[in-house]
């Protein structure tokens, strides 16, 4: 680590010298005084002759800031991000491991790499940890008040730092009023500082200390932030001591969670036993009882509706809603086993008041359960190893057969643990050597090998000591098991992935502990307050509910702060190193018993071999390192049903998700979730963060919050049907049958004909693939069902976040409404709404849609349902024993779900009175094309995608098929052989996929393959012509779409052209040294991504760049990991191909969120799967109006013009490499100019020189000094002469005539729009239907 | 100008399908055939000549003329070459000794159809014999991109004794690019040695017969001096503009199959194991057995290393002779806990 410390010192020194160079360069740019040299520009050329460094934007902290794609956006990129990331996490690690001396040194470096706000956070974090150590108040004060202002001149003495010092004063037993001196100092340090600011940090200050301050300064309740105010509201409502006792008892328990081991539930001890399933009156599931499932169930136990108090308070509360819950004189245990189906209770409630009361009751009741659930989920890994650890111990005591998995794991663990302990000791020793400061003398004593190991350890020592060896051991074992069973491979994993995953798991463990310890701080706070004299004197009576609520509030507040202040996670190389150390130790310890036959004597032999070993393999021509599990072990795992270990994190929520308020606060309460799902793109995060801070994405937050606020529940009737099918183990619809192991065909003899061997291999591969995919499908279904079962009868919510284009997704991965038909069938809206006449019609239409009749008129769809009444009732009443009409549906599970509701409704005298919970879908017809048609204003296109009102739904695929037919017919009459062959086969199905994907930029080859596949279905696999025919038809389809969507296609072309220009552009503020270097190879780094703002204000940054991979040497092998902080050039091809579809996605996402906001305001239950919007049957008409209005509102503005304006602003001042004809007048002029400049420079002019010259000119032009401006106006550069020149008219004739020039960034004009009036959408029945 | 020189000159051809071939040169062809001493093995009218991807048939013609096979099958599925071969056959017209087949030489089925179904050729089965099969000679041009892969598969057939090698030690004269030749003939100890060179050595007696001038640089001095091939002018190499003029002819004679020999002796070594061990060891070709063998399979090092001769243990993979490899393969086969490698080919994508 010290190495990196030294490195940063070096960097710092170098940066300083950059600074000087910068000042020098800067002076050249300064407005020229009256003493201009003879040649007004010669100084520019002089400076060009010297080497230059990039001028950097300097902040107060001397931090080197740069920009991402464009300087015009003012979204900063810290060029030291990588180092900062390293230092930041290292500082955190030092603070936790009480290495304060080293922490101090790191902070000095951090000061030079971070910006002011970041440093302020880091400083306070460090100080807080230090203050909690036995450091004396004097030493602390000395550091903060005397040393720091000199070391860190820009550091502010802020309220947080003051709070830390005040707390130290008050807790260190200094009874004089020293703390008041600090408060005074704080108030004086800045004019805006007020004593009340300290109370913002109650989690630091402590409630007891706050009371002292309140008292000493005679402050009232209004001084306390509102979220804490009630607790200090001593006049209106005080606390009952007994209630406080009960809560602090709980806090003590939580504390124990960390310090002691929770007794392991028995189901983790016994492999054959599953965790008790929650008895929800639902059938228990037999089947893939995997270990992962145990963990899911274990987490779901957090859901168990336990009577919170032994007096059965819950039940008496429930009794007020449902008499059957009347308290019975049972023992506690029996009470806790009672089934509570909240959904059933809810359905019984008659009056709105009752309903409201019940919802409120659930809110309060579930808040605590949510915390349990999230904590049990969040630390799923922790829970897992903790329980398993006990389990290991248990299995050693109990005489488990030596080959049992548990026994192995225990043996590995017991061998691994001492090795890790030894490693940790070595790390500690390494750190103490650094601490002692005799690093170099120590190193000289080491042998080469030892020195290598020592240097290696320097990098990770600080991190490895953060989590206990015990935990790391179990975590390593379980993490590897998890990866191997959740991945698609069952025999091995890439070493690179394994080391990062284990490293990540260690970090996650460390962060979970941090959150838990934060919570404990809050509990301690309460405990301290409880003990304070002032408190005791004042407290008389009070309400427990208020207290619990307050406790929850302050808990979540402190966790929010912790989450918000986690600016950086451990760098990838640290994760890789930690993972690799742990895994390589595991490889030494993990052995399994094997038996075999001696091939000569034929005797049975027993022995031990490593369970996991490291091997290399070739994959796509690259040599990759693999960690392979021994076959005997993996086969045992699947036999023992331990496979499929999956993290139970991110389950559906029991309470309304935290509303989205900032880029990393929203959704779950105790787990960090990011607004945008992104991978290795700090640029995206920076843009979203900036937008969030500027409050421009409030609507996005609003829309997402509405999606998260929709309550759901599990459809227990569907669940019961599925579990019956499931438990039979047979194949049913999409669910594959259970199979123990694949059955391979017999191997042919070694000298069989190669074709026989090849066919055998093909068969084996097929069997093997089918086996793996069936197994993973069954596992996947099992997770969904298990999750569903845990939530039967519950009110659940799905927090949502976005992909980078703004499309919303539920965060909980296993069971959600985005899932397959089965998942969707399992979900119902929690709220019910009476159908009414229109609702009943929509429910019927919905059924027909699900069945596959979505191309008929609405009336016909309704008729279809009515005609099938008998089938529907049969399906509903006898889903498995009956005729099974529902099974032939396109979406059978959802169909069954509607059948059940309809059958119930028909039982009523007036079916309109039925209270429905089914989400009814309204789907856009080829939504991407709908947006395109609206953008392009294509009348015929708009008609075909149902933007235009019509009395029947139009089908764009059939229409395109007809257009293709026309073209093929013409060719056929001209004797075109292929056309003749295809003439009678141009069906909707043949063109459908290509039409659909044309919006998403399908290529000619891609489209040909799609059509080829369809043609093979018609002509057979062996037909020799389908390939060529695919190509022929692809062209016809493309031309037909163009014909239909002329305007839209011109827009699509414009979008592609624009992104090409952007991604081929050069920034003028670019590091000139970089350009110079690359200009030798005639390559210039293009650094600008395509960035735009969605109509809802969300900045969208395309992440496609050539990924910078970094080689990291680890104990196991060298791994290549991506380096997100590296400046890497954009991948122009990917950016260009992806932009038109991504732009359309950003529009459909905006449309959805706009509709979502409105539905939220109109109090509709709303859900969406991209372009499929869901609400209650009764509300479909309202939703339809809302979504049409939203579409019109979206497209009423000229979106493409806005986009162009935005691009013009963002990429203003950029240069683009263009080709012109050498012989053109401008070509000749530029050649001459370059010659002239080269002469002046005494060398050949480079692209970088040209950029520099143009940059100088621009700076002169922008000067406030008129003389300088004039200088700029007169200055001629290779770029300036292109002003007002139409480059398009100067295109080269051929490649010989091609001449590259730098031209100012200029986008082509937007193509003219067609005449379609988007407002007509409001009257279109089939727009979404 | 001879009749045939004129014949080939008259037919202009712009299609190469990625192949390169020797222009027609009577003298060079006869030099090559003499160097190969083919007439010592193949008696006129007593053997079949299977010519795979004969391209324009420039060499085929000479082989036919000088060796006089009972039947000479020219198999190619490329249209333009097909047409040219057809015209060659018509111009040459030595009874029905020449057969032009449209079958795809890449496909195993082509041979089954040709020999079993259509019985166009009927070579003798001489599986037991250790010498070269006198009833069948293969001449092929594998200088295209897919050629190297196909040749490696044919090499596998030499080891397994299937495909044409089921007739026993069928000699193959194969035109390849210089890089393919150097891959297959790289000497022990060279850092470039890979598993195919070792297999070539283990299953065949192979020599480098002739090369174009520019191939010499690619092949390297070691191989060149070992085999002393005929060197011909680059100008004689016909190829498309996107290709270089490197071309080499190798003579492959399957004979000393060390694995099969061992198989009959001890019944414990099989080709699957051989293939597996060789493949794995060559992933890290420069590591010594000390480090490489433990990566064969979980626990392999514990069993094999103590039993391995010190000489072999300290060798790196590139230094292994076929016999050294056999020593390792035998030990691996003797290891009671060896993994089941039969299904190793079901490779997963990582």
Coordinates of N, CA, C and O in Angstrom, one line a residue, chain A residues 386-439:
Chain A
X386 N -22.8 -17.7 8.5 CA -23.0 -17.8 9.9 C -23.7 -19.1 10.3 O -23.2 -19.8 11.1
X387 N -24.8 -19.3 9.6 CA -25.5 -20.5 9.9 C -24.7 -21.8 9.5 O -24.7 -22.7 10.2
X388 N -24.1 -21.7 8.4 CA -23.3 -22.8 7.9 C -22.1 -23.1 8.8 O -21.8 -24.3 9.0
X389 N -21.6 -22.1 9.3 CA -20.5 -22.2 10.2 C -20.9 -23.1 11.4 O -20.3 -24.1 11.8
X390 N -22.1 -22.7 11.9 CA -22.6 -23.5 13.0 C -22.8 -25.0 12.5 O -22.5 -25.9 13.2
X391 N -23.3 -25.0 11.3 CA -23.6 -26.2 10.7 C -22.4 -27.1 10.6 O -22.3 -28.3 10.8
X392 N -21.3 -26.4 10.1 CA -20.0 -27.1 10.0 C -19.6 -27.7 11.3 O -19.3 -28.9 11.4
X393 N -19.8 -26.9 12.3 CA -19.4 -27.4 13.7 C -20.2 -28.5 14.1 O -19.7 -29.5 14.6
X394 N -21.5 -28.3 13.8 CA -22.5 -29.4 14.2 C -22.1 -30.7 13.5 O -21.9 -31.7 14.2
X395 N -21.8 -30.6 12.2 CA -21.6 -31.8 11.5 C -20.3 -32.5 11.9 O -20.2 -33.7 11.7
X396 N -19.4 -31.8 12.5 CA -18.2 -32.4 13.0 C -18.5 -33.2 14.2 O -17.9 -34.3 14.5
X397 N -19.4 -32.7 15.0 CA -19.8 -33.4 16.3 C -20.6 -34.7 15.9 O -20.3 -35.8 16.2
X398 N -21.7 -34.4 15.2 CA -22.5 -35.5 14.8 C -21.7 -36.3 13.8 O -21.0 -35.8 12.9
X399 N -21.8 -37.6 13.8 CA -21.0 -38.4 12.9 C -21.6 -38.5 11.5 O -22.2 -39.5 11.2
X400 N -21.4 -37.5 10.8 CA -21.9 -37.4 9.4 C -21.0 -38.3 8.5 O -19.7 -38.3 8.7
X401 N -21.5 -39.0 7.6 CA -20.6 -39.8 6.7 C -19.5 -38.9 6.1 O -19.8 -37.8 5.7
X402 N -18.3 -39.5 6.0 CA -17.2 -38.6 5.7 C -17.3 -37.9 4.3 O -16.7 -36.9 4.1
X403 N -18.1 -38.5 3.5 CA -18.2 -37.9 2.1 C -19.4 -36.9 2.0 O -19.7 -36.4 0.9
X404 N -20.1 -36.6 3.1 CA -21.2 -35.7 3.0 C -20.6 -34.3 2.7 O -19.5 -33.9 3.1
X405 N -21.4 -33.5 1.9 CA -20.9 -32.2 1.5 C -20.6 -31.3 2.8 O -19.6 -30.7 2.8
X406 N -21.5 -31.4 3.8 CA -21.3 -30.6 4.9 C -20.0 -30.9 5.6 O -19.2 -30.0 6.0
X407 N -19.7 -32.2 5.6 CA -18.4 -32.6 6.3 C -17.3 -32.0 5.5 O -16.3 -31.5 6.1
X408 N -17.4 -32.1 4.2 CA -16.3 -31.5 3.3 C -16.1 -30.0 3.6 O -15.1 -29.6 3.9
X409 N -17.3 -29.3 3.6 CA -17.2 -27.9 3.8 C -16.5 -27.6 5.1 O -15.7 -26.7 5.2
X410 N -17.0 -28.3 6.1 CA -16.4 -28.1 7.4 C -14.9 -28.4 7.4 O -14.1 -27.6 7.9
X411 N -14.5 -29.5 6.8 CA -13.1 -29.8 6.7 C -12.3 -28.7 6.0 O -11.2 -28.3 6.4
X412 N -12.8 -28.3 4.9 CA -12.1 -27.2 4.1 C -12.0 -26.0 5.0 O -11.0 -25.4 5.1
X413 N -13.1 -25.7 5.6 CA -13.1 -24.5 6.5 C -12.1 -24.6 7.6 O -11.3 -23.7 7.8
X414 N -12.0 -25.8 8.2 CA -11.1 -25.9 9.3 C -9.6 -25.9 8.8 O -8.7 -25.5 9.6
X415 N -9.4 -26.3 7.6 CA -8.0 -26.2 7.1 C -7.7 -24.8 6.6 O -6.6 -24.3 6.7
X416 N -8.8 -24.2 6.0 CA -8.6 -22.9 5.4 C -8.4 -21.8 6.5 O -7.5 -20.9 6.3
X417 N -9.1 -21.9 7.6 CA -9.1 -20.9 8.6 C -7.7 -20.6 9.1 O -7.3 -19.4 9.1
X418 N -7.0 -21.6 9.5 CA -5.6 -21.2 10.0 C -4.7 -20.6 8.9 O -3.9 -19.7 9.3
X419 N -5.0 -21.0 7.7 CA -4.2 -20.4 6.6 C -4.5 -18.9 6.5 O -3.6 -18.0 6.3
X420 N -5.8 -18.6 6.5 CA -6.2 -17.2 6.4 C -5.7 -16.4 7.6 O -5.2 -15.3 7.5
X421 N -5.8 -17.0 8.8 CA -5.3 -16.3 10.0 C -3.9 -16.0 9.9 O -3.4 -14.9 10.2
X422 N -3.1 -16.9 9.3 CA -1.7 -16.7 9.1 C -1.5 -15.6 8.2 O -0.6 -14.7 8.4
X423 N -2.3 -15.6 7.1 CA -2.1 -14.5 6.1 C -2.5 -13.1 6.7 O -1.8 -12.1 6.5
X424 N -3.5 -13.1 7.6 CA -3.9 -11.9 8.2 C -2.8 -11.4 9.1 O -2.5 -10.2 9.2
X425 N -2.2 -12.3 9.8 CA -1.1 -12.0 10.7 C 0.0 -11.3 9.9 O 0.6 -10.3 10.3
X426 N 0.3 -12.0 8.8 CA 1.4 -11.4 7.9 C 1.0 -10.0 7.5 O 1.8 -9.1 7.4
X427 N -0.3 -9.8 7.2 CA -0.7 -8.5 6.7 C -0.5 -7.5 7.9 O -0.1 -6.4 7.7
X428 N -0.9 -7.9 9.1 CA -0.8 -7.0 10.2 C 0.7 -6.7 10.4 O 1.1 -5.5 10.7
X429 N 1.5 -7.7 10.2 CA 3.0 -7.5 10.4 C 3.5 -6.5 9.4 O 4.2 -5.5 9.7
X430 N 3.0 -6.7 8.1 CA 3.4 -5.8 7.1 C 3.0 -4.3 7.4 O 3.8 -3.4 7.2
X431 N 1.8 -4.2 7.9 CA 1.3 -2.9 8.3 C 2.1 -2.2 9.4 O 2.3 -1.1 9.4
X432 N 2.5 -3.1 10.3 CA 3.2 -2.5 11.5 C 4.6 -2.1 11.0 O 5.1 -1.1 11.5
X433 N 5.1 -2.8 10.0 CA 6.4 -2.4 9.4 C 6.3 -1.0 8.8 O 7.1 -0.1 9.0
X434 N 5.2 -0.8 8.0 CA 5.0 0.5 7.4 C 4.8 1.5 8.5 O 5.4 2.6 8.5
X435 N 4.0 1.2 9.5 CA 3.8 2.1 10.6 C 5.1 2.5 11.3 O 5.3 3.6 11.7
X436 N 6.0 1.5 11.5 CA 7.3 1.8 12.2 C 8.2 2.7 11.3 O 9.2 3.2 11.8
X437 N 7.9 2.7 10.0 CA 8.6 3.6 9.1 C 10.0 3.1 8.7 O 10.8 3.8 8.1
X438 N 10.2 1.8 8.9 CA 11.6 1.3 8.5 C 11.4 0.3 7.3 O 12.0 -0.8 7.3
X439 N 10.5 0.7 6.4 CA 10.2 -0.1 5.3 C 11.4 -0.6 4.4 O 11.6 -1.7 4.2

